[in-house]
XYZ file of C-alpha atoms in Angstrom:
555
model
C 61.308 -20.540 39.666
C 61.234 -17.619 42.044
C 60.321 -14.051 41.423
C 64.028 -12.946 41.197
C 64.604 -15.684 38.388
C 62.134 -14.027 36.051
C 64.172 -12.790 32.960
C 61.331 -11.815 30.425
C 57.620 -11.235 29.815
C 57.335 -15.105 28.813
C 58.902 -16.120 32.167
C 56.465 -13.907 34.136
C 53.473 -15.007 32.073
C 54.312 -18.647 32.941
C 55.335 -17.822 36.415
C 51.778 -16.396 37.306
C 49.990 -18.957 35.013
C 48.793 -17.291 31.935
C 49.728 -17.624 28.328
C 52.179 -15.066 27.346
C 50.053 -13.939 24.285
C 47.221 -13.631 26.630
C 49.131 -11.197 28.973
C 50.477 -9.432 26.040
C 47.097 -8.843 24.393
C 45.492 -7.534 27.324
C 48.288 -5.105 28.307
C 49.158 -3.813 24.820
C 47.545 -5.133 21.876
C 43.810 -5.071 22.272
C 42.616 -2.560 19.685
C 39.294 -2.148 21.347
C 40.297 -1.136 24.697
C 42.508 1.656 25.595
C 44.661 1.246 28.921
C 42.609 3.482 31.062
C 39.408 1.646 29.785
C 40.333 -1.639 31.305
C 38.522 -0.325 34.550
C 35.063 0.600 35.654
C 34.733 3.248 38.402
C 32.081 3.627 40.840
C 31.305 5.034 44.401
C 30.955 3.316 47.782
C 29.688 4.763 50.907
C 32.670 4.957 53.832
C 31.706 3.989 57.236
C 32.940 7.324 58.587
C 30.761 9.374 56.004
C 31.420 10.377 52.579
C 32.234 8.172 49.570
C 35.206 6.157 48.140
C 35.924 5.605 44.330
C 36.453 1.930 43.570
C 38.111 1.174 40.241
C 37.288 -2.398 39.330
C 39.305 -4.090 36.341
C 37.748 -5.833 33.664
C 37.226 -9.733 33.822
C 40.456 -10.507 31.726
C 42.773 -7.964 33.394
C 41.352 -9.226 36.822
C 42.206 -12.760 36.133
C 45.945 -11.559 35.384
C 45.846 -9.666 38.574
C 44.410 -12.436 40.723
C 47.021 -14.711 39.770
C 49.859 -12.226 40.078
C 48.539 -11.535 43.654
C 48.259 -15.179 44.560
C 52.062 -15.908 43.195
C 53.136 -12.743 45.206
C 51.557 -13.965 48.385
C 52.841 -17.664 48.103
C 56.323 -16.260 47.392
C 55.988 -13.984 50.457
C 55.053 -16.864 52.780
C 58.120 -18.910 51.589
C 60.278 -15.904 52.553
C 58.800 -15.421 55.783
C 57.710 -11.886 55.027
C 54.487 -11.607 57.296
C 56.143 -13.450 60.073
C 58.857 -10.832 59.884
C 56.544 -8.011 59.763
C 54.115 -8.417 62.555
C 52.790 -4.981 62.561
C 50.973 -5.338 59.575
C 47.280 -6.365 59.695
C 45.437 -5.753 56.636
C 45.071 -8.155 53.668
C 47.112 -10.904 55.116
C 46.693 -14.281 53.277
C 48.566 -16.756 55.288
C 47.033 -19.377 57.605
C 44.664 -19.776 60.362
C 47.279 -19.733 62.930
C 48.584 -16.522 61.877
C 44.905 -14.749 61.184
C 45.376 -11.038 61.038
C 42.545 -8.416 60.604
C 40.838 -5.876 62.488
C 40.644 -7.566 65.796
C 44.450 -8.573 65.931
C 45.277 -5.006 64.744
C 42.854 -3.574 67.881
C 43.609 -6.015 70.700
C 47.530 -5.074 70.803
C 46.300 -1.550 72.007
C 43.757 -2.851 74.560
C 43.935 -1.422 78.160
C 46.570 1.128 77.475
C 46.979 4.561 78.988
C 47.162 6.303 75.449
C 46.095 5.516 72.069
C 47.228 7.545 68.969
C 45.479 6.981 65.728
C 47.200 8.083 62.461
C 45.770 8.257 59.062
C 47.630 8.179 55.861
C 46.048 10.510 53.115
C 45.205 9.044 49.875
C 47.259 5.892 50.908
C 46.904 3.860 47.535
C 47.050 6.835 45.232
C 50.338 7.758 46.940
C 51.874 4.385 45.455
C 52.346 5.419 41.877
C 53.732 3.712 39.015
C 57.194 4.779 39.549
C 57.238 3.473 43.148
C 55.935 0.228 42.084
C 58.287 -0.025 39.292
C 61.222 1.109 41.416
C 60.330 -1.414 44.300
C 60.475 -4.298 42.181
C 63.732 -3.193 40.656
C 65.650 -2.587 43.851
C 64.108 -4.439 46.664
C 66.372 -7.607 47.486
C 63.430 -10.011 47.637
C 63.042 -9.108 43.791
C 65.893 -7.441 41.853
C 63.959 -7.509 38.838
C 64.947 -5.969 35.665
C 63.477 -2.772 34.457
C 61.534 -4.183 31.700
C 59.990 -7.099 34.046
C 59.243 -4.303 36.940
C 57.553 -1.849 34.084
C 55.232 -4.892 33.195
C 54.288 -5.280 36.807
C 53.708 -1.662 37.353
C 51.604 -1.733 34.156
C 49.436 -4.719 35.300
C 48.834 -3.044 38.943
C 48.194 0.650 38.247
C 45.662 2.630 36.838
C 45.720 6.485 35.978
C 49.402 6.188 37.349
C 48.819 4.659 40.787
C 47.336 1.618 42.717
C 43.496 1.472 42.297
C 41.314 0.535 45.003
C 39.458 -2.228 43.551
C 42.285 -4.242 42.042
C 43.258 -7.583 43.444
C 47.065 -6.640 43.489
C 46.681 -3.382 45.231
C 46.558 -4.616 48.833
C 49.581 -6.840 48.796
C 51.602 -4.331 46.890
C 50.486 -1.612 49.274
C 51.727 -3.872 52.073
C 55.166 -4.440 50.381
C 55.809 -0.715 49.568
C 54.300 0.210 53.379
C 56.609 -2.172 55.024
C 59.529 0.114 54.098
C 57.711 2.899 56.093
C 57.079 0.315 58.820
C 60.659 -0.361 59.257
C 61.253 3.392 59.868
C 58.484 3.936 62.122
C 59.467 1.052 64.150
C 62.809 2.452 65.057
C 60.905 5.431 66.515
C 58.603 3.398 68.537
C 61.338 1.832 70.367
C 62.579 5.246 71.296
C 59.225 6.249 72.712
C 58.216 2.763 74.304
C 54.965 2.438 71.857
C 53.112 -0.518 70.615
C 52.516 0.130 66.795
C 50.551 -1.443 64.082
C 49.386 -0.573 60.698
C 46.028 -1.649 59.143
C 46.307 -0.326 55.560
C 46.370 3.533 55.870
C 45.305 3.364 59.637
C 48.343 3.402 61.965
C 48.161 3.131 65.650
C 50.453 3.584 68.708
C 49.757 2.884 72.262
C 51.514 2.989 75.421
C 51.369 2.946 79.179
C 54.263 5.141 79.743
C 53.079 8.157 81.673
C 55.892 10.331 79.959
C 54.408 10.018 76.738
C 52.081 12.843 77.018
C 54.619 15.392 77.511
C 56.932 14.136 74.638
C 53.820 13.815 72.089
C 54.405 16.890 70.052
C 58.018 16.006 69.757
C 57.115 12.420 68.609
C 54.425 13.692 66.285
C 56.963 15.875 64.560
C 59.399 13.213 64.201
C 56.779 10.690 62.682
C 55.687 13.325 60.230
C 59.070 13.723 58.888
C 59.451 10.004 58.609
C 56.162 9.407 56.865
C 56.985 12.253 54.177
C 60.173 10.967 53.830
C 58.888 7.382 52.777
C 56.306 9.180 50.078
C 53.213 9.536 52.333
C 51.278 12.052 54.174
C 49.397 12.350 57.208
C 45.693 13.285 57.263
C 45.933 15.716 60.078
C 42.104 16.079 60.652
C 41.917 12.378 61.562
C 45.131 12.364 63.957
C 43.691 11.844 67.492
C 45.177 10.993 70.863
C 42.665 8.995 73.133
C 42.963 8.939 76.819
C 41.953 5.646 79.167
C 39.398 7.797 80.831
C 37.365 8.466 77.399
C 36.299 5.861 74.788
C 39.533 4.601 72.908
C 38.785 3.221 69.409
C 41.059 1.143 67.130
C 39.914 0.135 63.523
C 36.340 0.823 64.736
C 36.716 -1.226 67.849
C 36.646 0.065 71.553
C 39.895 -1.118 73.170
C 39.471 0.495 76.815
C 39.081 -3.035 78.431
C 37.928 -6.012 76.492
C 37.293 -5.394 72.635
C 33.997 -4.127 71.882
C 31.740 -2.685 69.411
C 30.820 0.883 69.680
C 27.454 0.958 71.226
C 26.011 3.453 68.705
C 27.303 1.333 65.901
C 25.279 -1.628 66.887
C 22.165 0.390 67.758
C 22.214 2.115 64.391
C 22.590 -1.328 62.557
C 19.542 -2.922 64.412
C 17.687 0.141 63.660
C 18.567 -0.283 60.067
C 17.425 -4.056 60.071
C 14.069 -3.132 61.770
C 13.540 -0.470 58.875
C 14.347 -3.219 56.535
C 12.115 -5.482 57.972
C 9.164 -3.008 58.240
C 9.461 -1.075 54.917
C 11.583 -3.669 52.877
C 14.492 -0.875 52.528
C 16.740 1.184 54.719
C 19.327 3.982 54.615
C 22.850 4.609 55.452
C 24.122 8.283 55.704
C 20.637 9.392 54.199
C 21.167 6.826 50.999
C 19.164 3.793 50.044
C 21.742 0.941 51.036
C 21.692 -2.922 49.848
C 21.105 -5.830 52.028
C 24.885 -6.643 51.359
C 25.923 -3.603 53.193
C 23.907 -4.739 56.217
C 25.114 -8.251 56.214
C 28.691 -6.601 56.339
C 27.821 -4.879 59.372
C 26.192 -7.579 61.154
C 29.131 -9.729 60.256
C 31.668 -7.300 61.502
C 29.716 -7.267 64.959
C 29.545 -11.082 64.963
C 33.236 -11.382 64.282
C 33.888 -9.779 67.661
C 31.070 -11.588 69.689
C 32.897 -14.845 68.314
C 36.269 -13.688 69.502
C 35.063 -12.570 72.958
C 32.863 -15.857 73.492
C 35.174 -18.547 71.969
C 34.361 -20.819 74.933
C 30.887 -21.684 73.764
C 31.463 -21.672 70.076
C 32.317 -25.467 69.685
C 29.218 -26.413 71.560
C 26.587 -28.383 69.638
C 23.257 -26.847 68.839
C 24.839 -23.459 69.579
C 21.763 -21.672 68.245
C 20.305 -22.290 71.715
C 22.925 -20.108 73.683
C 23.379 -17.049 71.415
C 24.041 -13.767 72.654
C 21.589 -10.848 72.335
C 23.822 -9.470 69.405
C 24.078 -12.699 67.853
C 20.241 -13.489 67.753
C 19.734 -10.191 65.896
C 22.270 -11.422 63.493
C 20.275 -14.891 63.330
C 16.994 -12.830 62.551
C 18.751 -10.854 59.657
C 19.977 -14.332 58.235
C 16.677 -15.884 58.300
C 14.877 -12.832 56.830
C 17.814 -12.449 53.890
C 18.010 -16.252 53.200
C 14.514 -17.585 54.059
C 11.987 -14.721 54.106
C 13.120 -12.629 51.117
C 15.352 -14.964 49.106
C 15.594 -13.486 45.617
C 14.453 -16.851 44.174
C 13.336 -20.205 45.100
C 16.028 -21.989 47.391
C 16.576 -25.595 47.194
C 18.240 -27.440 50.202
C 19.445 -31.092 49.026
C 20.627 -33.705 51.184
C 24.131 -33.637 49.678
C 26.376 -31.625 47.449
C 25.909 -34.229 44.683
C 22.157 -33.999 44.526
C 22.512 -30.306 43.314
C 24.812 -31.173 40.514
C 22.327 -33.792 39.244
C 19.373 -31.366 39.384
C 21.617 -28.663 37.553
C 22.484 -31.101 34.849
C 18.744 -32.162 34.373
C 17.799 -28.484 34.039
C 20.531 -27.885 31.660
C 19.153 -30.670 29.520
C 15.432 -29.266 29.739
C 16.209 -25.812 30.040
C 13.518 -24.625 27.559
C 10.860 -26.430 29.618
C 11.829 -24.521 32.775
C 12.521 -20.788 32.003
C 11.557 -19.863 35.615
C 14.547 -22.122 36.742
C 17.411 -21.560 34.201
C 18.091 -19.532 31.063
C 20.510 -19.870 28.408
C 22.528 -16.731 27.558
C 23.623 -15.256 24.334
C 27.067 -16.670 24.890
C 25.650 -20.103 25.318
C 26.327 -20.573 28.939
C 23.430 -21.376 31.620
C 22.384 -18.865 34.570
C 20.258 -20.544 37.112
C 17.537 -18.890 38.655
C 17.388 -21.465 41.763
C 19.456 -20.792 44.713
C 20.914 -23.956 45.726
C 21.943 -23.346 49.541
C 25.296 -23.833 50.302
C 25.277 -25.245 53.878
C 28.020 -22.884 55.557
C 29.628 -22.951 58.826
C 27.444 -19.923 59.660
C 24.211 -21.632 58.849
C 25.184 -24.558 61.012
C 26.144 -22.252 63.902
C 22.894 -20.205 63.808
C 20.632 -22.794 62.645
C 22.194 -26.250 63.246
C 21.780 -26.927 59.594
C 24.963 -29.444 59.114
C 27.027 -29.862 56.044
C 26.929 -33.515 56.166
C 23.444 -34.203 57.930
C 20.336 -34.172 55.813
C 18.320 -34.680 59.098
C 19.771 -31.731 60.645
C 17.353 -29.775 58.263
C 14.842 -30.592 61.028
C 16.307 -27.442 62.639
C 15.206 -25.151 60.138
C 11.571 -26.279 60.567
C 12.130 -25.949 64.314
C 13.228 -22.006 63.725
C 9.920 -21.785 61.887
C 7.893 -23.065 64.656
C 9.884 -21.977 67.610
C 10.295 -25.514 69.096
C 13.134 -27.714 70.660
C 15.010 -24.588 71.799
C 14.866 -22.963 68.763
C 13.897 -19.194 68.351
C 10.642 -18.717 66.668
C 11.635 -16.614 64.062
C 8.633 -16.992 61.894
C 6.542 -15.508 64.966
C 9.013 -12.753 65.377
C 8.611 -11.475 61.840
C 4.851 -11.177 62.012
C 5.053 -7.923 63.748
C 6.539 -6.509 60.624
C 3.792 -7.939 58.498
C 6.656 -9.751 56.485
C 5.516 -11.395 53.266
C 7.494 -14.450 52.073
C 8.942 -13.920 48.667
C 9.773 -17.479 47.391
C 9.555 -21.002 48.623
C 12.170 -22.652 50.491
C 12.212 -26.357 49.627
C 13.967 -29.307 51.555
C 14.615 -32.199 48.854
C 14.996 -35.748 50.435
C 15.632 -39.153 48.939
C 12.120 -40.942 49.200
C 12.832 -43.209 52.024
C 9.887 -42.279 54.298
C 9.106 -45.903 55.389
C 12.966 -46.586 56.069
C 13.737 -46.271 59.947
C 16.608 -44.178 60.644
C 16.636 -42.278 57.039
C 16.309 -38.404 56.959
C 12.754 -38.364 55.522
C 11.414 -40.709 58.207
C 13.028 -38.749 60.794
C 11.337 -35.320 59.603
C 8.024 -37.248 59.364
C 8.241 -38.396 62.832
C 9.083 -34.967 63.881
C 6.398 -33.020 61.784
C 3.581 -35.467 60.988
C 2.789 -33.984 57.608
C 0.419 -35.661 55.117
C 2.209 -38.759 53.968
C -0.230 -39.400 50.931
C -0.161 -35.688 49.759
C 3.734 -36.223 49.570
C 3.137 -39.349 47.827
C 0.585 -37.951 45.111
C 2.462 -34.839 44.487
C 6.087 -35.171 45.460
C 5.845 -32.187 47.805
C 4.246 -30.878 50.815
C 3.919 -27.627 52.633
C 5.243 -27.862 56.168
C 4.541 -24.113 57.264
C 4.711 -20.588 55.473
C 7.023 -21.178 52.626
C 8.905 -24.027 53.710
C 8.478 -27.211 51.806
C 9.317 -30.898 51.667
C 10.011 -32.483 48.168
C 11.025 -35.975 47.325
C 12.292 -38.123 44.535
C 9.758 -39.947 42.675
C 9.377 -43.861 42.998
C 10.598 -45.956 39.878
C 8.753 -48.862 38.840
C 7.390 -50.939 41.666
C 9.983 -49.935 44.203
C 8.877 -48.476 47.502
C 11.674 -46.197 48.032
C 14.150 -44.297 45.915
C 17.476 -42.203 46.115
C 18.044 -39.569 43.653
C 20.787 -41.844 41.814
C 17.945 -44.215 41.290
C 16.356 -41.778 38.617
C 19.266 -42.518 36.081
C 18.698 -45.603 33.602
C 20.222 -49.011 35.035
C 22.618 -48.911 31.912
C 24.088 -45.285 32.900
C 24.880 -46.485 36.629
C 26.521 -49.692 35.256
C 28.460 -47.887 32.487
C 29.663 -45.281 35.096
C 32.632 -43.584 34.097
C 34.592 -45.423 31.109
C 33.108 -48.923 32.324
C 33.769 -48.106 36.023
C 30.064 -48.774 37.403
C 28.640 -46.323 39.746
C 28.567 -47.257 43.573
C 26.940 -46.029 46.719
C 29.686 -47.693 48.655
C 32.207 -45.041 50.382
C 34.915 -47.491 50.588
C 35.117 -48.461 46.974
C 37.797 -49.494 44.843
C 38.660 -46.422 42.576
C 40.214 -48.646 39.835
C 36.920 -50.822 39.685
C 34.265 -48.099 40.397
C 33.367 -44.651 40.513
C 31.689 -43.052 43.700
C 29.029 -40.050 44.190
C 31.388 -37.107 43.740
C 33.164 -38.232 40.882
C 30.076 -39.493 39.148
C 27.944 -36.451 39.661
C 30.653 -34.215 38.181
C 30.715 -36.636 35.064
C 26.938 -36.259 34.945
C 26.991 -32.529 35.153
C 29.714 -32.179 32.515
C 28.115 -34.753 30.070
C 24.563 -33.718 30.529
C 23.524 -33.841 26.876
C 24.444 -37.553 26.648
C 22.526 -38.424 29.869
C 18.849 -39.708 29.910
C 17.165 -37.681 32.526
C 13.501 -38.709 31.963
C 13.030 -39.850 35.482
C 13.936 -36.333 36.779
C 10.958 -34.814 34.982
C 8.400 -35.661 37.608
C 10.462 -34.078 40.312
C 11.505 -31.069 38.349
C 7.419 -30.580 37.518
C 6.907 -30.730 41.259
C 9.365 -28.164 42.175
C 7.850 -25.949 39.152
C 4.324 -26.296 40.549
C 5.571 -25.050 44.042
């Protein structure tokens, strides 16, 4: 079924993947919530100054909107909508080969004689209920009935227009904005202009020397087109930029190669230094969050990545970071490892985390600093189970699939083997470490080639202390912990902590195996087994996990 085959509310609910009763109840029949109470409003600071009102939908409505946005996106991909609308650069979710964003939006206008920036006034608010309903009724891609178009408009609007904060607003703004784009494209051909739109930011550029003398006429024609499409220009933000001055497009300098404005980077670095010194910093005179600073560094780093692609695939890339990347690396180290919000546990593999979580769920009353049970019966973990992202791999060498790569994290604490001495760098700020960072290894310290043996050879910590306590402090707040030995064995992997009968029974009589090339009909592997353990924790014997959990608790 396609969107234009939806005939009634039941079809719509089934198409987006919710029960018809769920859709109906949360739109019409929930007596506890009036329509405008489906949202929570709050303010956020704009990069350019001032504030923006965000209206966030409640949990149930957000589910409906996310599913609708997903299906709309898939439908548009199948129609080639993005391929046919190359001037749109915001809110595109297609594929890596067609990745669009601030960089793709800006690079089209690089090294041009003239650059013109236009801002649409109250962009989302201009797309009101009637426009959404009318679009889905009349556009050839949809041709929906009045009733279905009305329901979609009800799902997507708040106080009569698209709210900033709803998952559906970006994709619907692109759909309705594409009508404006098609009209503008005709004008750009007349004036020999390049044209892109990033949400409410419209940019034109050209090397045609005659453009300057035609600018006023062009501006009047553009204003008429924009107003006829139901939008207005924010005249206070219209800018004509010349090659000899700094030209900016969606926050990036485009005179020659794409670049971050120098003052933006300097302010970001100053904010970070204030954070390191005082444990707080400001943006536009207001106390800001680390997430906001993360966003600024991520924005800067995105451009560094684009401008230096040739070195990005190099192994141990942390050894050849640019100055801006080193600043970001320091912030990540501070955020993740110095001032982590709670204990950070770094396991060898993703299955290990599920075993630890399952054991904590079983013994949640015994470890209240690690886990709590909420009033609704669901658990909340107070441990951060570190996700080994591509970013951590790039900046610290922490490989997703290599447990022995955790050696690189130790190197950054010490400043050895080409790693930056980050612990030493933060000494000048008198930073105090908030919580322990624990690297958990299988107990194979005597087995050549195993991760724990490798890190022991590298660090030379007290082997007896590790054996007696199951943990040892390496430096500052960085610890190693290991699994307890069972019986007379001289090594253990985390699966060895389960009783033999649990491993032999496996899943429905299929025994657990560590073999990667196993027969799925006869055995169950690590991934499947760990998920089974996590979902059936109440039935599993975790007694052998208690010494390990106690050791983590002592740390």
